[in-house]
CSV table of C-alpha atoms and ligand atoms in Angstrom, one decimal:
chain,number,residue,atom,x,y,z
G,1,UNK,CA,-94.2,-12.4,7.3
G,2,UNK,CA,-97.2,-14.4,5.8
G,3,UNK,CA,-100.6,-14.4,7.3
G,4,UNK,CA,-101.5,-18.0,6.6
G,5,UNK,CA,-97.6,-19.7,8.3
G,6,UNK,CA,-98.8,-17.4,11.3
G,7,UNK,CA,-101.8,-19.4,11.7
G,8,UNK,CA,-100.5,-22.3,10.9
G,9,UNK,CA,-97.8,-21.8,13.4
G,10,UNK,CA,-100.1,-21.2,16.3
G,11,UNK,CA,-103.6,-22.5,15.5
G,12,UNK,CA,-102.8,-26.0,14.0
G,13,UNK,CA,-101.0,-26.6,17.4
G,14,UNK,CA,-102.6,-24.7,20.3
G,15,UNK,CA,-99.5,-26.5,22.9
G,16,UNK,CA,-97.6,-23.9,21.6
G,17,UNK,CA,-100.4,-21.2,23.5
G,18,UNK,CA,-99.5,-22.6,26.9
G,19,UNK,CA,-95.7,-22.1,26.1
G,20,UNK,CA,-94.4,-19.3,27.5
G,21,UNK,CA,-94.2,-15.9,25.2
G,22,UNK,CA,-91.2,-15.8,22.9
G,23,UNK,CA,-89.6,-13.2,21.8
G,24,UNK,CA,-90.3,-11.6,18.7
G,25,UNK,CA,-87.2,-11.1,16.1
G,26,UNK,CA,-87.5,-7.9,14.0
G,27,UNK,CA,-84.3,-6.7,12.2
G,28,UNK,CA,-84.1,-3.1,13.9
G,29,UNK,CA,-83.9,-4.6,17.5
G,30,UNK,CA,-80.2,-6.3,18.8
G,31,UNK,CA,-80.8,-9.0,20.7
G,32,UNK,CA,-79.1,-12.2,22.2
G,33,UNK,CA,-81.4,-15.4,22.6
G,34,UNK,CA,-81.8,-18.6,22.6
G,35,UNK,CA,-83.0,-20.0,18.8
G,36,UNK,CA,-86.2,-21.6,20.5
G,37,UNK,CA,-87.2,-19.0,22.7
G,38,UNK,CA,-87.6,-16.6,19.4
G,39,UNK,CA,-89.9,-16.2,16.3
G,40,UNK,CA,-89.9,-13.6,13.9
G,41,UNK,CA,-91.8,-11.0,14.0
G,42,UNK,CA,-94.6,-10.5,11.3
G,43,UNK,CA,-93.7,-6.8,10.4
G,44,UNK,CA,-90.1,-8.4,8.9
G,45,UNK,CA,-90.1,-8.4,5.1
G,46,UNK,CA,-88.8,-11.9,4.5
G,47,UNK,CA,-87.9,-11.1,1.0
G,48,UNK,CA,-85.0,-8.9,2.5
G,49,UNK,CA,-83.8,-11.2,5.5
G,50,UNK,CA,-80.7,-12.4,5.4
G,51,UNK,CA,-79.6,-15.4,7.7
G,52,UNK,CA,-76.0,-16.5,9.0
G,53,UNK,CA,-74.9,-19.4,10.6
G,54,UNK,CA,-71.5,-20.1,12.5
G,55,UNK,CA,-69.5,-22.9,13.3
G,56,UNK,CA,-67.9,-23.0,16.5
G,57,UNK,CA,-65.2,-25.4,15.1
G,58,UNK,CA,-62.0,-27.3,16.1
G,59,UNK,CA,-58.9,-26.3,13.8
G,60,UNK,CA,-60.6,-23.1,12.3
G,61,UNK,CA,-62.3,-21.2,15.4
G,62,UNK,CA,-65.2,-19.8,13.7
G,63,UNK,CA,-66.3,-20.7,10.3
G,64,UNK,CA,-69.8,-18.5,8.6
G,65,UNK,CA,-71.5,-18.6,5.6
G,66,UNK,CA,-74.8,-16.4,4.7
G,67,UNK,CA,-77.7,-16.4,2.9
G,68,UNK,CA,-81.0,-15.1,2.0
G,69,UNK,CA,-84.8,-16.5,2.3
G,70,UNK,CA,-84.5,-17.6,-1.2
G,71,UNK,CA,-82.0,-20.8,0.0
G,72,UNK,CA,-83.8,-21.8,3.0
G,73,UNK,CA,-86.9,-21.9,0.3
G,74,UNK,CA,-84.6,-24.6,-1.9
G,75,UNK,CA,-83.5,-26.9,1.0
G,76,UNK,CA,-87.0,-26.9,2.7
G,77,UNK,CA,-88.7,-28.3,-1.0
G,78,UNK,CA,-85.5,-30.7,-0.8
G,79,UNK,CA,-86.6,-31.9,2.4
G,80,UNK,CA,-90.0,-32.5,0.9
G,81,UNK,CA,-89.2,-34.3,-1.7
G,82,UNK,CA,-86.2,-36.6,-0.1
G,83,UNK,CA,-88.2,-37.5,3.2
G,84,UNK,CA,-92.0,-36.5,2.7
G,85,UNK,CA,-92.7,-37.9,-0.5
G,86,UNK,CA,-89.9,-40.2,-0.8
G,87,UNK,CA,-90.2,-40.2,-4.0
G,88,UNK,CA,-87.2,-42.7,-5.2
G,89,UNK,CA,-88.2,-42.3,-9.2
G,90,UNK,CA,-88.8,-38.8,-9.6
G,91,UNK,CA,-86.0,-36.6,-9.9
G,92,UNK,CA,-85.9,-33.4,-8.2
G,93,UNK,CA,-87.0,-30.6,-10.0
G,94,UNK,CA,-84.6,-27.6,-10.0
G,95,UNK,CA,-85.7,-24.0,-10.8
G,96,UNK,CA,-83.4,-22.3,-12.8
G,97,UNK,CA,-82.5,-19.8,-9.8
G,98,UNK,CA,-81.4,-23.4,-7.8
G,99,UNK,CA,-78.6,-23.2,-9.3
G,100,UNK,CA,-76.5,-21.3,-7.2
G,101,UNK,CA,-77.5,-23.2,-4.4
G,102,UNK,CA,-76.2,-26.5,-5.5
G,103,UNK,CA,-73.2,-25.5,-4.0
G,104,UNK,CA,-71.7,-24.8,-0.4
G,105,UNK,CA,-72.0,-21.0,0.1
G,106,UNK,CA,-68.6,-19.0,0.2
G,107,UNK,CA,-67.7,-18.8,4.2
G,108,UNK,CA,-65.4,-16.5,6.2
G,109,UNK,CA,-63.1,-17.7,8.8
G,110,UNK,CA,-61.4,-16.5,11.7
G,111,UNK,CA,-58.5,-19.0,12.7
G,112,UNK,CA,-57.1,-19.2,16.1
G,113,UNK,CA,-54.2,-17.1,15.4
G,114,UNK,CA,-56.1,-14.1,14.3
G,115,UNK,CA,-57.4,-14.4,17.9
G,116,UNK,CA,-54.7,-13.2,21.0
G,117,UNK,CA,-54.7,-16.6,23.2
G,118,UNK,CA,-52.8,-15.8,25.8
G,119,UNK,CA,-53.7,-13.0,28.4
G,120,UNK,CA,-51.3,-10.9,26.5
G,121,UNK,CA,-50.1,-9.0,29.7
G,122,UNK,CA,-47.2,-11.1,29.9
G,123,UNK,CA,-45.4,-10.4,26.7
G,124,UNK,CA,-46.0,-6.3,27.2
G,125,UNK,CA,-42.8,-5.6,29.2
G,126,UNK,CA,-39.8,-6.9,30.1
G,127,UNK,CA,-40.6,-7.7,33.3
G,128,UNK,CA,-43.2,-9.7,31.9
G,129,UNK,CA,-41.0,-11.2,30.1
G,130,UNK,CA,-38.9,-12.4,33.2
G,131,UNK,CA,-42.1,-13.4,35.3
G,132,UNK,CA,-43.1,-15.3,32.3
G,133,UNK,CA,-39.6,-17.5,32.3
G,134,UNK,CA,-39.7,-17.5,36.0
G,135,UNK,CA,-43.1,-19.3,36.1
G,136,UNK,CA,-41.8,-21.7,33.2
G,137,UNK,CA,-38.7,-22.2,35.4
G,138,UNK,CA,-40.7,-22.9,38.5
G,139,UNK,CA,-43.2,-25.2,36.9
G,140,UNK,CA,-40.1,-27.4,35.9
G,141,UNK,CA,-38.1,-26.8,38.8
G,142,UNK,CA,-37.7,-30.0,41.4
G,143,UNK,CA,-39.4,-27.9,44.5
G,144,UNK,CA,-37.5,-27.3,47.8
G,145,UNK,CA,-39.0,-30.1,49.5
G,146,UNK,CA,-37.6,-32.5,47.3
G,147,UNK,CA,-34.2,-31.6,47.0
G,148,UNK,CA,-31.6,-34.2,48.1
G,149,UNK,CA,-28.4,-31.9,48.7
G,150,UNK,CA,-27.7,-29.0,50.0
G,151,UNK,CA,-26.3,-27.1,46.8
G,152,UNK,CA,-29.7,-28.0,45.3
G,153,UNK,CA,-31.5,-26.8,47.6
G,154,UNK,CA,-29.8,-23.5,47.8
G,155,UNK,CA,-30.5,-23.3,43.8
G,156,UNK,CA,-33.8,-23.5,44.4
G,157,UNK,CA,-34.7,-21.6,46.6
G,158,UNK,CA,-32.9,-19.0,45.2
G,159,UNK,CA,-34.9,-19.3,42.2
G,160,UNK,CA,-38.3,-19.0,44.2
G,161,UNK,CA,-37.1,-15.9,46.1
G,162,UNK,CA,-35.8,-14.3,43.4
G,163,UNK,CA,-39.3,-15.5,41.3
G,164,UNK,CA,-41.1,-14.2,44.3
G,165,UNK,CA,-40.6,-10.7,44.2
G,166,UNK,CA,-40.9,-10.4,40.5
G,167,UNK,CA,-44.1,-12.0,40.6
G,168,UNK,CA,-45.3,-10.0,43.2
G,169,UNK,CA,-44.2,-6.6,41.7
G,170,UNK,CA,-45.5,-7.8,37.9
G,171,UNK,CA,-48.7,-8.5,39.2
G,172,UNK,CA,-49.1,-5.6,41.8
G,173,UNK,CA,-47.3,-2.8,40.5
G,174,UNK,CA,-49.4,0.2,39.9
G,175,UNK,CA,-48.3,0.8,35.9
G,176,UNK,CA,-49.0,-2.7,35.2
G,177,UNK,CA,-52.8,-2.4,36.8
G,178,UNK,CA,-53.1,0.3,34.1
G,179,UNK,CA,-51.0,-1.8,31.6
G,180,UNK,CA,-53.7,-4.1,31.9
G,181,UNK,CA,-56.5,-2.1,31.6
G,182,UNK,CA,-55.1,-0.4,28.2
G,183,UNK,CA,-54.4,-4.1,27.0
G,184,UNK,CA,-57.9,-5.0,28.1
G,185,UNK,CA,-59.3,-2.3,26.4
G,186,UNK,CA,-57.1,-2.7,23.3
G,187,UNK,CA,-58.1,-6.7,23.1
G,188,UNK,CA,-62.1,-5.2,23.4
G,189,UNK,CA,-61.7,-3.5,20.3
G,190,UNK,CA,-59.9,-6.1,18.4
G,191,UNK,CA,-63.0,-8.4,19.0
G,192,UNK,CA,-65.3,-5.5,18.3
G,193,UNK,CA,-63.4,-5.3,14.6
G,194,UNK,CA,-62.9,-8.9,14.1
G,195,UNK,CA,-66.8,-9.5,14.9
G,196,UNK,CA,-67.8,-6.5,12.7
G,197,UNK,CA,-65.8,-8.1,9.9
G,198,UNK,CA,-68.0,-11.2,10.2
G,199,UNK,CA,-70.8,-8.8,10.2
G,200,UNK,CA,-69.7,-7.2,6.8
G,201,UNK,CA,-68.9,-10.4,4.9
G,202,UNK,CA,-73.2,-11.2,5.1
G,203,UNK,CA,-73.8,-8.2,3.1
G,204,UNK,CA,-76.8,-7.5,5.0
G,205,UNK,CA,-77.0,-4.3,7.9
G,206,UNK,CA,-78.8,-6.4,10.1
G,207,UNK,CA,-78.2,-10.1,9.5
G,208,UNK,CA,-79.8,-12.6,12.0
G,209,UNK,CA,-77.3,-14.7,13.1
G,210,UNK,CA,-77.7,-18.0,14.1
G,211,UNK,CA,-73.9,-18.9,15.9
G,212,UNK,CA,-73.6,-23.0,17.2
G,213,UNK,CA,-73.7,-23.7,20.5
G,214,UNK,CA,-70.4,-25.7,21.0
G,215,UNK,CA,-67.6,-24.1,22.7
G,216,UNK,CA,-70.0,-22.7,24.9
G,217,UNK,CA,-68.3,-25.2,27.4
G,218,UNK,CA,-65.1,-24.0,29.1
G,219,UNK,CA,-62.3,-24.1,26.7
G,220,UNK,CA,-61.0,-27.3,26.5
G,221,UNK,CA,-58.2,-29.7,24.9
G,222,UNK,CA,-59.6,-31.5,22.6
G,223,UNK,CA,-57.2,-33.5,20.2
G,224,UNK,CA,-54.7,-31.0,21.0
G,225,UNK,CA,-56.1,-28.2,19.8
G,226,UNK,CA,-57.6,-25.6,22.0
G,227,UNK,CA,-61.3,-25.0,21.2
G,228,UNK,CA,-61.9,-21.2,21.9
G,229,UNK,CA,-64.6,-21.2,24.5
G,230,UNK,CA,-66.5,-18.2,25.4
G,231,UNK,CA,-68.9,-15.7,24.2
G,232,UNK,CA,-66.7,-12.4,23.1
G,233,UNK,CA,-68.0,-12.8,19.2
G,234,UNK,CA,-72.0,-13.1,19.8
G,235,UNK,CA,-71.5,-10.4,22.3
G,236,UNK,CA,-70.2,-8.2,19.8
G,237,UNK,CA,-72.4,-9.3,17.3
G,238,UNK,CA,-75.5,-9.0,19.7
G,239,UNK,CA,-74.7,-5.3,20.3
G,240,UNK,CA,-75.8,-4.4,16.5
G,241,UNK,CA,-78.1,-7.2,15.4
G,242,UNK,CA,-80.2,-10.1,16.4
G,243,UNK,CA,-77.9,-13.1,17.5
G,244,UNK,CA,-79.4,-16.5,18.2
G,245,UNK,CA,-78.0,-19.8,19.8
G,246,UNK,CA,-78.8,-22.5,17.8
G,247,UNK,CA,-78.4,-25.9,18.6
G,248,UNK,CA,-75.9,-28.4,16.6
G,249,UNK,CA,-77.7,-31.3,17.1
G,250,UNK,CA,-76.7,-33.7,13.6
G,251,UNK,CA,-75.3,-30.5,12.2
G,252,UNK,CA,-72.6,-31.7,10.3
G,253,UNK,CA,-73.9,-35.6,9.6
G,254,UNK,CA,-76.7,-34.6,7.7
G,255,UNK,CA,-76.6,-33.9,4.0
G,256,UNK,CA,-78.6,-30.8,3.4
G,257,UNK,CA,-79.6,-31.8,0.0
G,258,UNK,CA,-81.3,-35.0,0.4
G,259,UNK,CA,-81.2,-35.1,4.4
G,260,UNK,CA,-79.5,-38.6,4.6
G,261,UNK,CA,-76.6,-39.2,6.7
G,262,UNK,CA,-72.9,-38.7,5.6
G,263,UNK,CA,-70.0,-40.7,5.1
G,264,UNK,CA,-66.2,-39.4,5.3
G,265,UNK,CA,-64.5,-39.7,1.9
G,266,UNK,CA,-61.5,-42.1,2.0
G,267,UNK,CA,-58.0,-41.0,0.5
G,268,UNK,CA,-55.0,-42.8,-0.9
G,269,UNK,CA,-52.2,-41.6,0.4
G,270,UNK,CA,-48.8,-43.1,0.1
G,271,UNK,CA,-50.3,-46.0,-0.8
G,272,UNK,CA,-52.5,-46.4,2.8
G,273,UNK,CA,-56.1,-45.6,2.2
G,274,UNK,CA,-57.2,-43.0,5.0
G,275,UNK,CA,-60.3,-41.7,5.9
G,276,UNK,CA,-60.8,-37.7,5.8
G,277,UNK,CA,-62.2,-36.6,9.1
G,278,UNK,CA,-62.7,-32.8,7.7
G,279,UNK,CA,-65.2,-33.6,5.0
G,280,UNK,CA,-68.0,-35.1,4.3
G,281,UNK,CA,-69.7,-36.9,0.9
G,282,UNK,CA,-73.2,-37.9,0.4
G,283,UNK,CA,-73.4,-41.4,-1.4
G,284,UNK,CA,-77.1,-41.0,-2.1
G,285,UNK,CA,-76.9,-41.6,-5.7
G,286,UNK,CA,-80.2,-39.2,-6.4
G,287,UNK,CA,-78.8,-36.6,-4.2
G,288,UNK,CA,-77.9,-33.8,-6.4
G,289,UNK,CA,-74.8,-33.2,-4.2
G,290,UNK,CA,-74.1,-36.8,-4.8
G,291,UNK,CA,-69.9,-37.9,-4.4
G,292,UNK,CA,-68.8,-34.3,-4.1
G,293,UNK,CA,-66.6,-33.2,-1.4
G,294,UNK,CA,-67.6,-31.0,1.7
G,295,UNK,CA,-66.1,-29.3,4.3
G,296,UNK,CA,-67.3,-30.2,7.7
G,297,UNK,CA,-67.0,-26.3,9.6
G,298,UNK,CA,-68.9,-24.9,6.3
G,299,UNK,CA,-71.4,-27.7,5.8
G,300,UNK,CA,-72.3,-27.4,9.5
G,301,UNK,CA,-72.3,-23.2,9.5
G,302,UNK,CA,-75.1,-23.6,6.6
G,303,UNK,CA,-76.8,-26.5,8.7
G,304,UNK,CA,-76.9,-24.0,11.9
G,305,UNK,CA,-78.1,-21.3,10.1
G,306,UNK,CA,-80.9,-23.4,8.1
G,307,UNK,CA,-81.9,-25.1,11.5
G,308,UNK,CA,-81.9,-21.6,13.1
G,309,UNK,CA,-84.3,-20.2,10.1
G,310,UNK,CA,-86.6,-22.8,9.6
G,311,UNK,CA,-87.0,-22.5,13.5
G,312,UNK,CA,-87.6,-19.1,13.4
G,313,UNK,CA,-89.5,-18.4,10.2
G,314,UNK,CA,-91.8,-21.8,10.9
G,315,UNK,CA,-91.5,-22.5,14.0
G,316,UNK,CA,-90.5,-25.4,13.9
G,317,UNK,CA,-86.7,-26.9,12.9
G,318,UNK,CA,-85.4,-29.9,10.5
G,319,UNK,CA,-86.3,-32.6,12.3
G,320,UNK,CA,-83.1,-34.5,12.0
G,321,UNK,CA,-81.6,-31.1,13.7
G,322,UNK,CA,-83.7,-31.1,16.6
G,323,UNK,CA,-83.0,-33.6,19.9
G,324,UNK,CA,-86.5,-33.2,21.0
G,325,UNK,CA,-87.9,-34.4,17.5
G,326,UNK,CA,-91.7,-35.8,18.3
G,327,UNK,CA,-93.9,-37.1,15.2
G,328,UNK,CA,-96.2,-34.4,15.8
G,329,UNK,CA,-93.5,-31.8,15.2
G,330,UNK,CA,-92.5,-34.3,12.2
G,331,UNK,CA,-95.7,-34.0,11.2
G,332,UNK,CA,-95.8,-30.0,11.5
G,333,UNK,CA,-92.8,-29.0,9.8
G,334,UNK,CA,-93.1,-30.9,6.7
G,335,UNK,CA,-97.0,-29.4,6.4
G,336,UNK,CA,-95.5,-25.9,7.0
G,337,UNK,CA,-92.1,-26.5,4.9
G,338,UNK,CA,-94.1,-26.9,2.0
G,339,UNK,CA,-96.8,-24.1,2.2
G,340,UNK,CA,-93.9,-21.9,2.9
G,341,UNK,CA,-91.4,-23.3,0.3
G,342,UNK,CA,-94.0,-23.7,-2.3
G,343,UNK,CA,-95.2,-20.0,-1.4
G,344,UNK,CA,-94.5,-17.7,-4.9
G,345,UNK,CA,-96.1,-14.5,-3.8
G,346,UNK,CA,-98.7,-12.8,-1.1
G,347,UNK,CA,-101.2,-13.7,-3.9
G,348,UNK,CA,-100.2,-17.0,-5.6
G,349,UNK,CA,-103.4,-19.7,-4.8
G,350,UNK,CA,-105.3,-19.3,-2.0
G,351,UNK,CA,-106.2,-22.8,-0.6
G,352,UNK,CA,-102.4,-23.1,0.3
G,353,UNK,CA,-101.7,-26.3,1.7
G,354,UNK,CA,-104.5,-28.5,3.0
Z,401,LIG,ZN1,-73.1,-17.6,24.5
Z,402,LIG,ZN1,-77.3,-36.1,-0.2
């Protein structure tokens, strides 16, 4: 890490003293934090960091793309020039290694149904397999109190008595305690590969992984689909490298070439014109993403993993990604974003910034 963004970082704004200590992020040490309570450590060679960022998303559960220091360099000098100098005549000038970075970056996704939803335990025997209709039958069935005649009544109850003790020996019996500690186990290791397949697609040993914050709420309905709450995957993931909630503030409204705000793209379709929910389109027309089509789970994995980098390498985030945006940290960030994006080598001029 560069000398002169460490001093920026921490004597242009001497608040951040009185903060309490952060942690520091270096590639050998697995961790699980919170994106703002870390900053990298200065030992890393940023030339060899390589970020991720996750969407915790609706349809697809988990959506992650990767990438190195090189693209967080590219969107921070689009930030400069789209809100800092505003410069509405000037065309942005691309390096011939931008590129590849015009584009989305390839993601990997785990859907839902690559994930076991329910507890699993029910489907292992045939007994399950009988609790499991019983306690359909039961949720439909009328109830004892309610029944009006006698025959009806018998019915039922028969069915809860009959229910009763086949619940009661499903979920008691002795083989099925150990049943569902083999199943437990089993499901363990199923995350552990999933995860580790995440892992792989970065390229990197040790990527840093910036993974949303949504669906750290309970799991809940939400348009019918089941978001899948919880924290199995970070937990994996912090076992072996360096995993960091990041926030979602704005994470998939923003473009992340010229930082205004999206629009949906609108479809024909059998003659009614619908708007597309899953995607996004910039209609900035000097926004070198200009009209093209994004999906919303990728576009907001690369915004969480840029929010999560910028955080970390400068301290400081996008302000548009951060819900505790001041002018002063406005002000901050876009000093740092260019000293760092603008930033060749360790020896390139040596009145940076100013
Ligand atoms: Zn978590
Ligand atoms: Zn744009």
């Amino acid at each position: 890490m560069n000398n002169a963004i460490y001093k920026l970082k921490h004597d242009a704004d001497p608040s951040t003293k009185n903060k309490q200590r952060k942690a520091f992020i270096d590639l050998k040490k697995p961790c699980h934090h919170k994106m703002e309570e870390c900053e990298i450590d200065q030992e890393v060679d940023e030339s060899k960091l390589v970020s991720s960022g996750t969407d915790n998303g609706v349809v697809n559960v988990t959506e992650t793309v990767a990438f190195g220091v090189d693209r967080l360099k590219y969107h921070l000098r689009l930030y400069n020039h789209f809100q800092v100098l505003q410069d509405e005549n000037g065309t942005f000038m691309e390096e011939n290694k931008d590129a590849q970075f015009q584009e989305l970056p390839r993601s990997f996704k785990i859907r839902s149904a690559e994930i076991p939803q329910q507890s699993g335990l029910a489907r292992l025997t045939i007994l399950g397999q009988q609790v499991a209709n019983y306690e359909a039958d039961l949720s439909q069935s009328i109830g004892i109190q309610h029944c009006s005649t006698f025959g009806k009544l018998e019915t039922a109850f028969d069915q809860y008595s009959q229910a009763k003790t086949s619940v009661r020996k499903f979920y008691h019996s002795k083989s099925n305690a150990k049943k569902k500690r083999r199943y437990e186990l089993a499901k363990g290791k199923y995350y552990d590969r999933l995860a580790a397949k995440e892992r792989r697609f970065t390229h990197a040993s040790t990527p840093i992984m910036f993974i949303g914050d949504r669906g750290h709420a309970v799991v809940s309905p939400f348009k019918g689909h089941l978001r899948f709450g919880g924290h199995w995957k970070e937990l994996c993931h912090s076992r072996y490298t360096p995993t960091l909630i990041t926030n979602e503030h704005n994470s998939s409204q923003t473009c992340l070439w010229c930082f205004s705000k999206l629009s949906h793209p609108y479809t024909a379709l059998d003659g009614q014109v619908k708007m597309t929910n899953g995607s996004f389109i910039c209609l900035n027309a000097a926004c070198p993403q200009k009209y093209v089509v994004m999906s919303r789970d990728r576009l907001s994995a690369l915004a969480i993993g840029l929010a999560g980098a910028a955080q970390l390498m400068l301290g400081y985030t996008f302000p548009c990604f951060d819900p505790k945006n001041t002018t002063e940290k406005q002000a901050m960030f876009s000093h740092l974003a260019l000293v760092f994006s603008n930033r060749k080598q360790q020896t390139s001029s040596p009145s940076v910034g100013g």
